[in-house]
Short mmCIF file of C-alpha atoms and ligand atoms in Angstrom, two decimals:
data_model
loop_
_atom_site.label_atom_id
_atom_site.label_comp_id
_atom_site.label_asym_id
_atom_site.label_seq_id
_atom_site.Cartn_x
_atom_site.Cartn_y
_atom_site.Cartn_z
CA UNK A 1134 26.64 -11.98 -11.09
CA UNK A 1135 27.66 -14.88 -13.03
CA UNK A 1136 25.70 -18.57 -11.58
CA UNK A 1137 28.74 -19.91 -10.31
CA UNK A 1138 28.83 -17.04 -7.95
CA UNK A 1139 24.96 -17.63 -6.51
CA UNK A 1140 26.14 -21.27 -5.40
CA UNK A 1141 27.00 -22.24 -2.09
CA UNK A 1142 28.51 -25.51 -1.77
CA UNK A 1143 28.34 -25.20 2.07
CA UNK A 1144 24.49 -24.91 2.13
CA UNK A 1145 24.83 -28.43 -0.14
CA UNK A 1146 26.34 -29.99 2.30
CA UNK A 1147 24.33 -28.59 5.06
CA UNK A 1148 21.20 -30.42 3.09
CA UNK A 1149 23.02 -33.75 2.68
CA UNK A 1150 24.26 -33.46 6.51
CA UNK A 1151 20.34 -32.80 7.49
CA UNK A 1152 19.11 -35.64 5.85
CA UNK A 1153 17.64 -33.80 3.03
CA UNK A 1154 17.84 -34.75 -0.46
CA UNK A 1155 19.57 -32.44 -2.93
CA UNK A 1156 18.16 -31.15 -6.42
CA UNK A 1157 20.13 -32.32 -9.65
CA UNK A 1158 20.76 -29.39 -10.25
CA UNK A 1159 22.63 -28.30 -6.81
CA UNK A 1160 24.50 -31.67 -7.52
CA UNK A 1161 25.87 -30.49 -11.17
CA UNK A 1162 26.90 -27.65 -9.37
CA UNK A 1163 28.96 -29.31 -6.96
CA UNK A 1164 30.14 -31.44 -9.07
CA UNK A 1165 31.43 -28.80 -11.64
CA UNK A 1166 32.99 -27.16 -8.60
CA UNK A 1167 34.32 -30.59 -7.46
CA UNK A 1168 36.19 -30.78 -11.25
CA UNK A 1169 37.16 -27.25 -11.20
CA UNK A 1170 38.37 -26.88 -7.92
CA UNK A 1171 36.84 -23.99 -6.55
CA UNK A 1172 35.37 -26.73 -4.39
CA UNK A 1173 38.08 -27.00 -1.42
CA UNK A 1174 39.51 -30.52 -0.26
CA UNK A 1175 37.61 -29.95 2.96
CA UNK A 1176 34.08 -29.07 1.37
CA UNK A 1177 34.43 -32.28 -0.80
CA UNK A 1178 35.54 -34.65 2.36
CA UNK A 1179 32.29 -32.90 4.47
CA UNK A 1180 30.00 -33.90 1.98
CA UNK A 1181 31.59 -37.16 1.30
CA UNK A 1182 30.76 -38.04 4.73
CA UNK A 1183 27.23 -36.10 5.06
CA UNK A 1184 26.63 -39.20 1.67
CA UNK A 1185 28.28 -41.78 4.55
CA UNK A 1186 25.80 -41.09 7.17
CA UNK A 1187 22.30 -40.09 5.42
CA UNK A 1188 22.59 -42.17 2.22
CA UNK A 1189 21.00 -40.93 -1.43
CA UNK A 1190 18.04 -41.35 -2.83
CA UNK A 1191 17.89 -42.74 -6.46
CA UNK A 1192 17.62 -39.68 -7.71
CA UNK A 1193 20.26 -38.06 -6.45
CA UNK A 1194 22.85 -40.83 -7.43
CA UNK A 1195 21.40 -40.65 -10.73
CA UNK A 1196 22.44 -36.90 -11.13
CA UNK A 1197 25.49 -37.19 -8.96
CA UNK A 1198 26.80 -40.40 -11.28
CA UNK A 1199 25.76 -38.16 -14.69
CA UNK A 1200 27.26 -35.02 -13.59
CA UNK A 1201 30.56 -36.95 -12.68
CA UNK A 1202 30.46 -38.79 -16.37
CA UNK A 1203 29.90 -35.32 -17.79
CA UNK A 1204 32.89 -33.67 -15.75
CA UNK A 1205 35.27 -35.08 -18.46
CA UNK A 1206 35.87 -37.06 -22.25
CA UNK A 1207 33.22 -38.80 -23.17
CA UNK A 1208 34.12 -41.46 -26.09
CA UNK A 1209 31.60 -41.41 -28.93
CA UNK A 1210 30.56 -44.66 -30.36
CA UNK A 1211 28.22 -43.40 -33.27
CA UNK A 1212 30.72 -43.69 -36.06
CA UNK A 1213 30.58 -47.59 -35.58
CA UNK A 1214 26.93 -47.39 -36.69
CA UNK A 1215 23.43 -46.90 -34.95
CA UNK A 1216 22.93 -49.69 -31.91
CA UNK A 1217 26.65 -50.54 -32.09
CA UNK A 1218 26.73 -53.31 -29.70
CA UNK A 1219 29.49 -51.72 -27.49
CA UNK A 1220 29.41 -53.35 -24.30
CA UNK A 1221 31.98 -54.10 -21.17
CA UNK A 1222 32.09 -55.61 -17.75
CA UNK A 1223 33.05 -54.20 -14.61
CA UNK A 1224 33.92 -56.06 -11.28
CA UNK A 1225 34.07 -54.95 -7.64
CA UNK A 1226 37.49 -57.12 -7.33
CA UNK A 1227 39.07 -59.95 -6.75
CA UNK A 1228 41.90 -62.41 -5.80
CA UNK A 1229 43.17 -64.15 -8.84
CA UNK A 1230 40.51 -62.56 -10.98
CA UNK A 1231 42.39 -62.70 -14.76
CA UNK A 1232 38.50 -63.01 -16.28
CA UNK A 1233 38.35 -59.75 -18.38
CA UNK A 1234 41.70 -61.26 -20.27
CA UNK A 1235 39.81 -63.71 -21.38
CA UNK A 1236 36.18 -62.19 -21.56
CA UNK A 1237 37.14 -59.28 -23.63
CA UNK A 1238 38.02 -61.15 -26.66
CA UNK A 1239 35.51 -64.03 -25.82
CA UNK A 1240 32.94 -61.45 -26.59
CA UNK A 1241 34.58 -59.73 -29.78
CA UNK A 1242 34.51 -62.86 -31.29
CA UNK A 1243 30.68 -63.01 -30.67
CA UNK A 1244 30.38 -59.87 -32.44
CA UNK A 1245 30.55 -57.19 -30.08
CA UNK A 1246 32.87 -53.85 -29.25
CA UNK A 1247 34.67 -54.18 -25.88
CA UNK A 1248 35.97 -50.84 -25.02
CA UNK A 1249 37.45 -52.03 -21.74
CA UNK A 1250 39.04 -49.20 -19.73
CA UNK A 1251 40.49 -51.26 -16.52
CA UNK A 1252 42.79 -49.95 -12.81
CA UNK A 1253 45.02 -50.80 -11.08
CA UNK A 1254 45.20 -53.23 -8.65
CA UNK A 1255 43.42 -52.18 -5.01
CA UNK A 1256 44.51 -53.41 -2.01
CA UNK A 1257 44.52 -57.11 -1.75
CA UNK A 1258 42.55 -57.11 -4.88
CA UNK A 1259 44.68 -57.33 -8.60
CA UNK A 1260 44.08 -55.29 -11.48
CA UNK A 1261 43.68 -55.71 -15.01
CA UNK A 1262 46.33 -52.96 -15.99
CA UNK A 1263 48.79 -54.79 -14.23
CA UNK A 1264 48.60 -57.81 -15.62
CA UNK A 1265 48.52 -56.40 -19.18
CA UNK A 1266 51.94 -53.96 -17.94
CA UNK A 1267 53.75 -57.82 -17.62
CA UNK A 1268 53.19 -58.32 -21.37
CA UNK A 1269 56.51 -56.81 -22.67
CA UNK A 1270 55.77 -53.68 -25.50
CA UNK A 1271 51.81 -54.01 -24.69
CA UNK A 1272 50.59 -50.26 -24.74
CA UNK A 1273 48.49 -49.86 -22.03
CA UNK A 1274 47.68 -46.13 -22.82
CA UNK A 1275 46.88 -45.63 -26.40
CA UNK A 1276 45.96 -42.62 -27.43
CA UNK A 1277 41.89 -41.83 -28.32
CA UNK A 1278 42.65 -42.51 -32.07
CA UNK A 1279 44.38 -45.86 -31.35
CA UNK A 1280 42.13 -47.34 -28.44
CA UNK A 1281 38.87 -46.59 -31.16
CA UNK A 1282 40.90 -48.24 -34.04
CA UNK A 1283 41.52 -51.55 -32.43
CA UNK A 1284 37.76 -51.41 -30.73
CA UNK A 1285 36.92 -51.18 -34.03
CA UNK A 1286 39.27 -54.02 -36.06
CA UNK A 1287 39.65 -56.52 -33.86
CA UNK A 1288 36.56 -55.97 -31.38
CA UNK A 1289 38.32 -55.72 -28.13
CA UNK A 1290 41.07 -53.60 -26.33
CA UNK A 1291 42.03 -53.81 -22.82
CA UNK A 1292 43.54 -50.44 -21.62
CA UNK A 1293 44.20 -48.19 -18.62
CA UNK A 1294 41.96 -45.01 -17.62
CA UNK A 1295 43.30 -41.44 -18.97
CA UNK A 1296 43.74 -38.47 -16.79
CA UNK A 1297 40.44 -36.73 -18.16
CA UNK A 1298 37.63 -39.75 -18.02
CA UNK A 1299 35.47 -38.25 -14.95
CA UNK A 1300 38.04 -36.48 -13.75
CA UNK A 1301 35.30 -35.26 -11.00
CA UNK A 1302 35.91 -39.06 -9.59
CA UNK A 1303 39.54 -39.08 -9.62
CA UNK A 1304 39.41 -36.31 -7.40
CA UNK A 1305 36.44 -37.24 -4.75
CA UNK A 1306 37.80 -40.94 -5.02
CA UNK A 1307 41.39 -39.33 -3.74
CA UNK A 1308 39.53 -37.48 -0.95
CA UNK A 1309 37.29 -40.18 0.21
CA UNK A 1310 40.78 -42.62 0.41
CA UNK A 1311 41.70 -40.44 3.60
CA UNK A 1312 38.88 -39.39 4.94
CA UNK A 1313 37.25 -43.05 5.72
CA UNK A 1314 34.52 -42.58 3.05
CA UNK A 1315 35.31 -45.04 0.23
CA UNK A 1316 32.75 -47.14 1.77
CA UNK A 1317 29.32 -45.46 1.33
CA UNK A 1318 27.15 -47.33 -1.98
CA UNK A 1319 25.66 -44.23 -3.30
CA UNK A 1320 29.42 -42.66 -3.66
CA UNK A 1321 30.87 -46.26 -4.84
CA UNK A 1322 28.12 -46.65 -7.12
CA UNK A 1323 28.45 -42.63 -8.77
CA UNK A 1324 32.38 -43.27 -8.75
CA UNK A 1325 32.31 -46.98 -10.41
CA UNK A 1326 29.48 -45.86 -12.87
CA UNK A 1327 30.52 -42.29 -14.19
CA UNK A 1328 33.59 -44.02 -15.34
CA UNK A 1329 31.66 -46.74 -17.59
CA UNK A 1330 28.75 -44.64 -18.50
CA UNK A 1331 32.14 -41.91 -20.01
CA UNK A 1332 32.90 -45.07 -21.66
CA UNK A 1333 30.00 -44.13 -24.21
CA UNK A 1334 28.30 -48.03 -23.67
CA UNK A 1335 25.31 -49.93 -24.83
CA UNK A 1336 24.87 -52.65 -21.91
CA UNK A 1337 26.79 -52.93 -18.93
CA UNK A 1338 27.24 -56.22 -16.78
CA UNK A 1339 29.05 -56.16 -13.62
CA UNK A 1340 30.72 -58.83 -11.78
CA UNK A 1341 29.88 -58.64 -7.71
CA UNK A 1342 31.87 -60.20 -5.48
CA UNK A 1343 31.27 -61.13 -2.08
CA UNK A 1344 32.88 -63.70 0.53
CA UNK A 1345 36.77 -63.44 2.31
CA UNK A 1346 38.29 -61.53 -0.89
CA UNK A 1347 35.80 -59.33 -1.81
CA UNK A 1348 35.18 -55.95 -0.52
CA UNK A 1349 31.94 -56.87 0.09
CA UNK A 1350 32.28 -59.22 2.42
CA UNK A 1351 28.62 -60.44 3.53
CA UNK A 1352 26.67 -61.69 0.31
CA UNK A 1353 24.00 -59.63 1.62
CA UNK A 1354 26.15 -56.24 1.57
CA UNK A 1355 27.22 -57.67 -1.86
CA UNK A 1356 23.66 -57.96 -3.01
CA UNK A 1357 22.66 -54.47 -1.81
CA UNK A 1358 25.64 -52.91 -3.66
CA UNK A 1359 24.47 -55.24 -7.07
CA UNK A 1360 20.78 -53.79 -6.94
CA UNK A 1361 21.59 -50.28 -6.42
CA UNK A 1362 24.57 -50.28 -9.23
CA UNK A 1363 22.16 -51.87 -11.74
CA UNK A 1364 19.35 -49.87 -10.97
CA UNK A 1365 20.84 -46.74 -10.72
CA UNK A 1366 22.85 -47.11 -14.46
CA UNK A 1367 19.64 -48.50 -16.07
CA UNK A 1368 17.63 -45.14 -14.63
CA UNK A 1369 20.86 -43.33 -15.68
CA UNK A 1370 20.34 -44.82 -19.38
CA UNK A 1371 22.73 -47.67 -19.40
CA UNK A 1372 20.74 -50.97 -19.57
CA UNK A 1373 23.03 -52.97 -16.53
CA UNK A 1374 22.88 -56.79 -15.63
CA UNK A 1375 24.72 -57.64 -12.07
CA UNK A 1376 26.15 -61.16 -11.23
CA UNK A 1377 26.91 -62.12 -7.44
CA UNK A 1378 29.84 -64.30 -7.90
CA UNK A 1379 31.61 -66.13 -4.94
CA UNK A 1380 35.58 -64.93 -3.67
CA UNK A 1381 35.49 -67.43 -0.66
CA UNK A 1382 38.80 -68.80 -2.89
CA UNK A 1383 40.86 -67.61 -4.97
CA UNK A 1384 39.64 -67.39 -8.60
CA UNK A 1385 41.54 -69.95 -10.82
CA UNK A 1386 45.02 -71.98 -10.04
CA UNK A 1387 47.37 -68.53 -9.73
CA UNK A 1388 47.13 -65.17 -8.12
CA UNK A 1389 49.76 -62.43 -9.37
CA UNK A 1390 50.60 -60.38 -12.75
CA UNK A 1391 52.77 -62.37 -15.22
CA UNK A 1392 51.57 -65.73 -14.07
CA UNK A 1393 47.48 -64.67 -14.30
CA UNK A 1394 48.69 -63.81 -17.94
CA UNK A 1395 49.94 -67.12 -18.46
CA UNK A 1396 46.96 -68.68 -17.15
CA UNK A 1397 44.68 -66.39 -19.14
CA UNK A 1398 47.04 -67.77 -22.24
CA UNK A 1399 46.37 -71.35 -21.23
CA UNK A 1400 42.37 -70.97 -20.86
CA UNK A 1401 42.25 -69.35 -23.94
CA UNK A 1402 44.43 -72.08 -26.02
CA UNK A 1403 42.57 -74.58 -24.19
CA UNK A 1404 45.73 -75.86 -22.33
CA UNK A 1405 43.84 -75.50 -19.17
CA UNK A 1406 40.91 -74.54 -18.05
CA UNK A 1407 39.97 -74.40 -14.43
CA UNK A 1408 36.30 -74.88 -14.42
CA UNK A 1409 35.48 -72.31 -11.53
CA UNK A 1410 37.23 -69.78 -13.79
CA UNK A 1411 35.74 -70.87 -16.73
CA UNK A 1412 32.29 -70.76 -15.36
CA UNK A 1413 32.57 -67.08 -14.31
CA UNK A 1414 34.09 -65.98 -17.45
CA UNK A 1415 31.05 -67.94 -19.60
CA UNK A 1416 28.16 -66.84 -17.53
CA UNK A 1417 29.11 -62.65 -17.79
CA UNK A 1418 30.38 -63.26 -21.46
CA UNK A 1419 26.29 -64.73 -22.35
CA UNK A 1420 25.11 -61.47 -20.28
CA UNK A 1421 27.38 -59.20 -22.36
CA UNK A 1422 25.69 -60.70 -25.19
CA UNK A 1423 22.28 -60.38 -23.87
CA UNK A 1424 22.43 -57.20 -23.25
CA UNK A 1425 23.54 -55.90 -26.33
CA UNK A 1426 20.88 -58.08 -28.32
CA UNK A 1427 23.72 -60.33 -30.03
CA UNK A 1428 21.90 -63.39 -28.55
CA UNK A 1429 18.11 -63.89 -27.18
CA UNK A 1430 18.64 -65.70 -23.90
CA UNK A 1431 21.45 -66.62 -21.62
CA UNK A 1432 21.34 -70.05 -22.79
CA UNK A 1433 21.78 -69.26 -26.67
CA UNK A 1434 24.38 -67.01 -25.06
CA UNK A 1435 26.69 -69.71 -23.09
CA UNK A 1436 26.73 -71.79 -26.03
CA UNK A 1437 27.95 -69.32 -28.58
CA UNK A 1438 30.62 -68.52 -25.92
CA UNK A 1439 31.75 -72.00 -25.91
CA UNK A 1440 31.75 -72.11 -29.06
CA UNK A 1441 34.44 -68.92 -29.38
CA UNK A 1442 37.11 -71.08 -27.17
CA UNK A 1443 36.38 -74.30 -29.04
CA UNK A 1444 36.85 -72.81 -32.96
CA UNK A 1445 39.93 -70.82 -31.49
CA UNK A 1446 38.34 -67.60 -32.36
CA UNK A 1447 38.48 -65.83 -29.05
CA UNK A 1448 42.44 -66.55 -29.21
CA UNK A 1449 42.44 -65.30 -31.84
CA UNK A 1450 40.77 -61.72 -30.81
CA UNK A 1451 43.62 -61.78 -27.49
CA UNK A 1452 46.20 -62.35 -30.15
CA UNK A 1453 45.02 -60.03 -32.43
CA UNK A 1454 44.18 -57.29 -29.65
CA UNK A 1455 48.12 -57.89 -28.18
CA UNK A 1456 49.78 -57.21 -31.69
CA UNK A 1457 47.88 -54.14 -32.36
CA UNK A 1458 48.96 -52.65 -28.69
CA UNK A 1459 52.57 -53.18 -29.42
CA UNK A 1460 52.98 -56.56 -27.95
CA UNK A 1461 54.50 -59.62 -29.14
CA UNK A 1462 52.65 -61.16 -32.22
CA UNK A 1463 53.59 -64.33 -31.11
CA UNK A 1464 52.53 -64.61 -26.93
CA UNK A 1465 50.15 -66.83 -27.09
CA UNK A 1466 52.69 -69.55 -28.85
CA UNK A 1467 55.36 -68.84 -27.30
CA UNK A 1468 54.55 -66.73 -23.57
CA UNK A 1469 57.18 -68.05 -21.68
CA UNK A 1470 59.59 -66.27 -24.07
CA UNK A 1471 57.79 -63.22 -23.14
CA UNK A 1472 56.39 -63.57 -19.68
CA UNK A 1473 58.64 -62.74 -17.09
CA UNK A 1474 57.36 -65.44 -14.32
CA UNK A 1475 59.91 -65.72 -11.08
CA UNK A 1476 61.14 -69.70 -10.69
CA UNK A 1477 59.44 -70.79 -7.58
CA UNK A 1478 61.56 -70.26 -5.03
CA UNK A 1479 58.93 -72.50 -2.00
CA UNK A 1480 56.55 -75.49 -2.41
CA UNK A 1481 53.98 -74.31 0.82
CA UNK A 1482 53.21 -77.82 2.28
CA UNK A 1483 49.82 -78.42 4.29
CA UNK A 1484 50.85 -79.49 7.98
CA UNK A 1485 48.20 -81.72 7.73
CA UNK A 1486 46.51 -83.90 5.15
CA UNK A 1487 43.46 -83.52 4.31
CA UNK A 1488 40.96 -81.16 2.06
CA UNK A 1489 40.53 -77.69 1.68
CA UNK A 1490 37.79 -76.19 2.83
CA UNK A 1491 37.82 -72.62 3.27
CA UNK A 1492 40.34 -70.03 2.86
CA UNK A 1493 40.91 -66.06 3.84
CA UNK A 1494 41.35 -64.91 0.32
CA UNK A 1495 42.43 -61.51 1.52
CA UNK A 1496 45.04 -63.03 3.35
CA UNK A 1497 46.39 -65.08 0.05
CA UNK A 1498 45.80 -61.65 -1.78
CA UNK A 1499 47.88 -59.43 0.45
CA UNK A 1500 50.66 -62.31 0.43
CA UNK A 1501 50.77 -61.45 -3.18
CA UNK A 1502 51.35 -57.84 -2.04
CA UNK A 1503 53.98 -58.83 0.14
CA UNK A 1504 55.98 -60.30 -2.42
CA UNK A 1505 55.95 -57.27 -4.12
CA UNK A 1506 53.25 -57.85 -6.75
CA UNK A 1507 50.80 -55.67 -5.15
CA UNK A 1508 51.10 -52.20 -4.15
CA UNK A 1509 51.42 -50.87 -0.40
CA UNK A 1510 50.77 -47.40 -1.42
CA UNK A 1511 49.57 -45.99 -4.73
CA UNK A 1512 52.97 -44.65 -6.93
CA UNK A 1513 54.44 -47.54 -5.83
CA UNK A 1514 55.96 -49.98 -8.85
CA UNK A 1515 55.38 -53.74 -8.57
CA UNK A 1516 57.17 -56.90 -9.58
CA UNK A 1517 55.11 -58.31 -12.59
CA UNK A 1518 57.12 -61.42 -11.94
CA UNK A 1519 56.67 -62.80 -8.56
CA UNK A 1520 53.14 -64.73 -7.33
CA UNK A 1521 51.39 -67.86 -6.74
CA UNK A 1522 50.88 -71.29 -9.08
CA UNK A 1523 48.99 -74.47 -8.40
CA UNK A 1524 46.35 -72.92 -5.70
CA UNK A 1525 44.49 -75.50 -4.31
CA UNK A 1526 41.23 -74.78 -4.02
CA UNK A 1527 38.14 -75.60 -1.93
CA UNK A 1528 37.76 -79.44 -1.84
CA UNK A 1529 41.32 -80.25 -3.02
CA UNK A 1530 43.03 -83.01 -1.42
CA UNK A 1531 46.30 -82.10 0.12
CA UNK A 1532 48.99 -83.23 2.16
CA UNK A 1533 53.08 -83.85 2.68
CA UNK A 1534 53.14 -84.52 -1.16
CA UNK A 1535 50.79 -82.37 -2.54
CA UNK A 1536 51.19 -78.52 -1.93
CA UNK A 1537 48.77 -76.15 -1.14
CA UNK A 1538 50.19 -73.29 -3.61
CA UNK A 1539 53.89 -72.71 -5.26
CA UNK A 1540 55.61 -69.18 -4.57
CA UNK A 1541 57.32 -67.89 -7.23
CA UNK A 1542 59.82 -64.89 -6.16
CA UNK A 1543 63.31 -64.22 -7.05
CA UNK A 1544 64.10 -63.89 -2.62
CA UNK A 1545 63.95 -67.36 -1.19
CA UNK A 1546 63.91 -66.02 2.52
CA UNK A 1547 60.59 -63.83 1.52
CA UNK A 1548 58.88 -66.18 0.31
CA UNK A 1549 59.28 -68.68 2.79
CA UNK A 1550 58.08 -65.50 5.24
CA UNK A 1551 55.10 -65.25 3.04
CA UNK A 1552 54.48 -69.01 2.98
CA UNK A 1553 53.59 -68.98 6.79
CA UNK A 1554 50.60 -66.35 6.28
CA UNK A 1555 49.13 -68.92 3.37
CA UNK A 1556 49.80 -71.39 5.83
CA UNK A 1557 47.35 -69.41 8.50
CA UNK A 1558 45.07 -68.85 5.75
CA UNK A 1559 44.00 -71.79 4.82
CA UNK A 1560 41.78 -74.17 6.72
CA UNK A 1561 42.29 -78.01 6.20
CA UNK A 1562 39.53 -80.43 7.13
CA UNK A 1563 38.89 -84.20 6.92
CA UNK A 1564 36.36 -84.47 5.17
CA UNK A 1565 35.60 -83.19 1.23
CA UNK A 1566 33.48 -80.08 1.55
CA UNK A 1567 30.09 -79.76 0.01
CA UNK A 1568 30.63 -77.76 -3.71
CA UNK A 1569 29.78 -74.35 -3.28
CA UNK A 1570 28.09 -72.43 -6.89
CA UNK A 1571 30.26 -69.54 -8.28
CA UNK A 1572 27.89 -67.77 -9.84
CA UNK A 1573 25.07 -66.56 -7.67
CA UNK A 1574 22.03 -64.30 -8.69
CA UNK A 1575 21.69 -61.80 -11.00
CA UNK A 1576 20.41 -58.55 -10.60
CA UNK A 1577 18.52 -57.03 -13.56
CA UNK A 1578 18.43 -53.31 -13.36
CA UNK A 1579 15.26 -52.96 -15.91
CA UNK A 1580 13.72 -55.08 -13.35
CA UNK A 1581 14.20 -52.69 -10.03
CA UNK A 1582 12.79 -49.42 -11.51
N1 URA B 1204 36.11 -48.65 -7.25
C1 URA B 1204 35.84 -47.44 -7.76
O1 URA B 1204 36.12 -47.15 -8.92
N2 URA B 1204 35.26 -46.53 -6.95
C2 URA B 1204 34.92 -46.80 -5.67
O2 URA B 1204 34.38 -45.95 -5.00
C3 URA B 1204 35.20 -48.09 -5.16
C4 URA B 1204 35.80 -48.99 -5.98
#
C-alpha cells in the first residue's frame, strides 16, 4: 500500500473540526491531495470552514503556508549570487493604491531585485495587473526566462501570477470564494504567503490596510492580520516587516487603471506628487531596504529613497522595466500618446461647501467598478480607460466651484448615475478636520517569535 493510500483526509478534517491541531505532516498530505485533486471540492470547503471556526496554531500555518509554496514552481534566485537582495511588497488592498508602480523601481534603483508577481483587482479593491494591462504592448506574462532577465538587468519587473505558482492556493482560494471562508487569518495568511515565499525572496514587507476601503476594516482586525502574517513568514524563513497604513480615503488624486498609470508617471517624473501617496510609497521602499541589508536603519533608508526620485533614477528603472516588457520606450515622455484615459464626461459638485472629512472608500471603489473598470465577476474584461481624477481628499476645501472628483467614462448618462453614489459617499463638514497619519505601526515578525 502506497502512503497516499493510508491517508484520510476526512479524519483531517475531523481534527480541525474538534478543535485539535493537526501534524505537518497530515497538512502536506492534504495539501498534496488539495493540488492533486484526489481531495474532493467538498473535503476542501469542510476543512476550510473547520480553519473558520477553530483557528490554527502557528505551527500549523507554518506547515500549511510551506506545503502550499511547495505544491508548485518555485523561482530560484541563487544564480544572482549568495544573499541576493531579492525583496518585494505585498498589500492587503486598496482604493487608488498605484504604490508598487512606483515602489518597484524606487527600490531597483537602491540596489535591490524586485521580483513582483501582482493580481488582479478584488472587489472594490484595484490591482496591479490591471493597471500595467492599460500600458499598450506591456507583457504582463513573460515567460520564466524573461521575468528572471529583466529582474536581473534592470532590477525590477512587475508581472502577473502563472498558472503553476502554489497552485494548491488557486484552488482552496476558488473554494473558499463560495463557501464564505475567504475570511479566516490563518487561511488568508497560508494563501497570501505561499505565493511570496514561491517567489524565492530574501525580505518581505507588507502593506496592511485598514479603515472604509480596506478589507480589514477595524485597525484592530488589521493589526491582528499584520502580526500573524509577519510572524508566521519569519518562522516560515522569510524575514517579514508589516506596515498598518490608513484607507479611510482614497490613496492619491485618481482611482482606476489608465489614469493610476498616469499618476504613477507623474510621481515618478516629479510632475506631481501627492504627499499621502508619496509617504506610503517612501516608508515601505526604506523597509524593503532594511530588510534586505541595503541600508542600516529606516532613516538612512527614506533618504536614499528620496534620493532615487530626485536624481531621476527610479524613472529611469519604470522606463527601463516598460521597454524590456514590450511597452513603449517612450511612456513616461510622452503617456498620453499611450494611455488610453476616457475625457471626463461629469465634474461631481459638493452640494455643500465646505471640507472633506471622511469618506466610504469602498463606496468610491465600487463606483470605479460600476463604470466598468472593476470587475463584477472574475472572467469578466474591464475598461482600462474609464475612472476618477482630482479626488479630493480628507481636509480639502470644496464647494460649487471646486469638485469633489472628475469622472472620466466614454457614457455620459453612467457616469452621472455613478456621480450620485460619490455624492453619498462623501461626508462634508465645516470645519477642516484634524490630519490623520498614513502610515501607522509596524509589525516586525523577528520580533513576535
Ligand atoms: N488575497 C489572497 O491572495 N488570499 C486571500 O486569502 C485573501 C486575499
Amino acid at each position: 500500500m502506497n502512503a497516499k493510500s493510508t491517508f484520510l483526509p476526512q479524519e483531517v478534517i475531523r481534527h480541525k473540526r474538534d478543535g485539535a491541531a493537526l501534524k505537518p505532516e497530515d497538512i502536506e498530505k492534504f495539501v498534496r491531495s488539495l493540488t492533486d485533486e484526489t481531495l474532493s471540492e467538498g473535503q476542501a470547503a469542510a476543512f476550510a470552514m473547520a480553519v473558520f471556526f477553530q483557528g490554527m496554531t502557528r505551527e500549523e500555518q507554518v506547515a500549511l503556508t510551506l506545503a502550499m509554496r511547495d505544491s508548485g514552481d518555485k523561482m530560484d534566485w541563487s544564480d544572482f549570487g549568495a544573499g541576493a537582495p531579492v525583496v518585494d511588497k505585498h498589500s492587503t488592498g486598496g482604493v487608488g493604491d498605484k504604490v508598487s508602480l512606483m515602489l518597484a523601481p524606487m527600490v531597483a534603483a537602491m540596489g535591490a531585485y524586485v521580483p513582483m508577481i501582482s493580481g488582479r483587482g478584488l472587489g472594490h479593491t484595484g490591482g496591479t495587473l490591471d493597471k500595467f494591462e492599460s500600458v499598450p504592448g506591456y507583457n504582463v506574462f513573460p515567460d520564466n526566462p524573461l521575468f528572471k532577465k529583466v529582474v536581473k538587468d534592470v532590477g525590477c519587473a512587475i508581472i502577473g501570477q502563472t498558472a503553476n505558482l502554489a497552485p494548491a492556493d488557486k484552488r482552496l482560494y476558488a473554494i473558499r470564494d463560495v463557501t464564505a471562508t475567504v475570511e479566516s487569518i490563518p487561511l488568508i495568511t497560508a494563501s497570501i504567503l505561499s505565493k511570496k515565499m514561491a517567489a524565492g525572496l530574501a525580505a518581505l514587507v507588507l502593506d496592511v490596510k485598514w479603515g472604509s476601503g480596506a478589507f480589514m476594516g477595524s485597525y484592530d482586525e488589521a493589526r491582528a492580520l499584520a502580526a500573524n502574517l509577519a510572524s508566521v513568514a519569519t518562522e516560515g524563513g522569510l524575514p517579514t516587516v508589516a506596515l498598518l497604513t490608513d484607507m479611510n480615503e482614497v490613496l492619491g488624486l485618481t482611482a482606476g487603471n489608465a489614469i493610476e498609470m498616469k499618476e504613477a508617471i507623474d510621481f515618478l517624473t516629479g510632475t506631481l506628487r501627492e504627499p499621502r501617496l508619496e509617504e506610503v510609497t517612501a516608508v515601505l521602499a526604506a523597509e524593503m531596504a532594511l530588510g534586505v541589508g541595503l541600508v542600516s536603519s529606516a532613516e538612512e533608508g527614506l533618504e536614499k529613497v528620496r534620493a532615487t526620485l530626485t536624481s531621476g533614477a527610479a524613472a529611469e528603472k519604470f522606463a527601463a522595466m516598460v521597454t524590456a516588457l514590450g511597452g513603449p520606450a517612450d511612456l513616461l515622455e510622452n503617456p498620453d500618446t499611450h494611455l488610453d484615459i476616457a475625457p471626463v464626461a461629469f465634474e461631481v459638485k459638493a452640494k455643500t461647501s465646505g471640507f472633506v472629512s471622511a469618506m466610504d472608500v469602498r463606496a468610491i471603489g465600487n463606483a470605479v467598478v460600476k463604470l466598468g473598470g472593476g470587475r463584477v465577476n472574475p472572467t469578466q474584461k474591464i475598461d482600462h480607460s474609464v475612472g476618477l481624477s482630482a479626488i479630493a481628499g480628507c481636509g480639502a476645501e470644496v464647494g460649487p466651484d471646486t469638485p469633489l472628483c472628475l469622472i472620466h467614462d466614454t457614457d455620459q448618462a453612467r457616469a452621472e448615475a455613478v456621480a450620485q453614489d460619490i455624492l453619498q459617499a462623501v461626508e462634508i463638514s465645516p470645519e477642516k478636520p484634524p490630519y490623520k497619519d498614513v502610515v501607522g505601526e509596524r509589525i516586525d515578525g523577528k520580533e513576535l517569535i
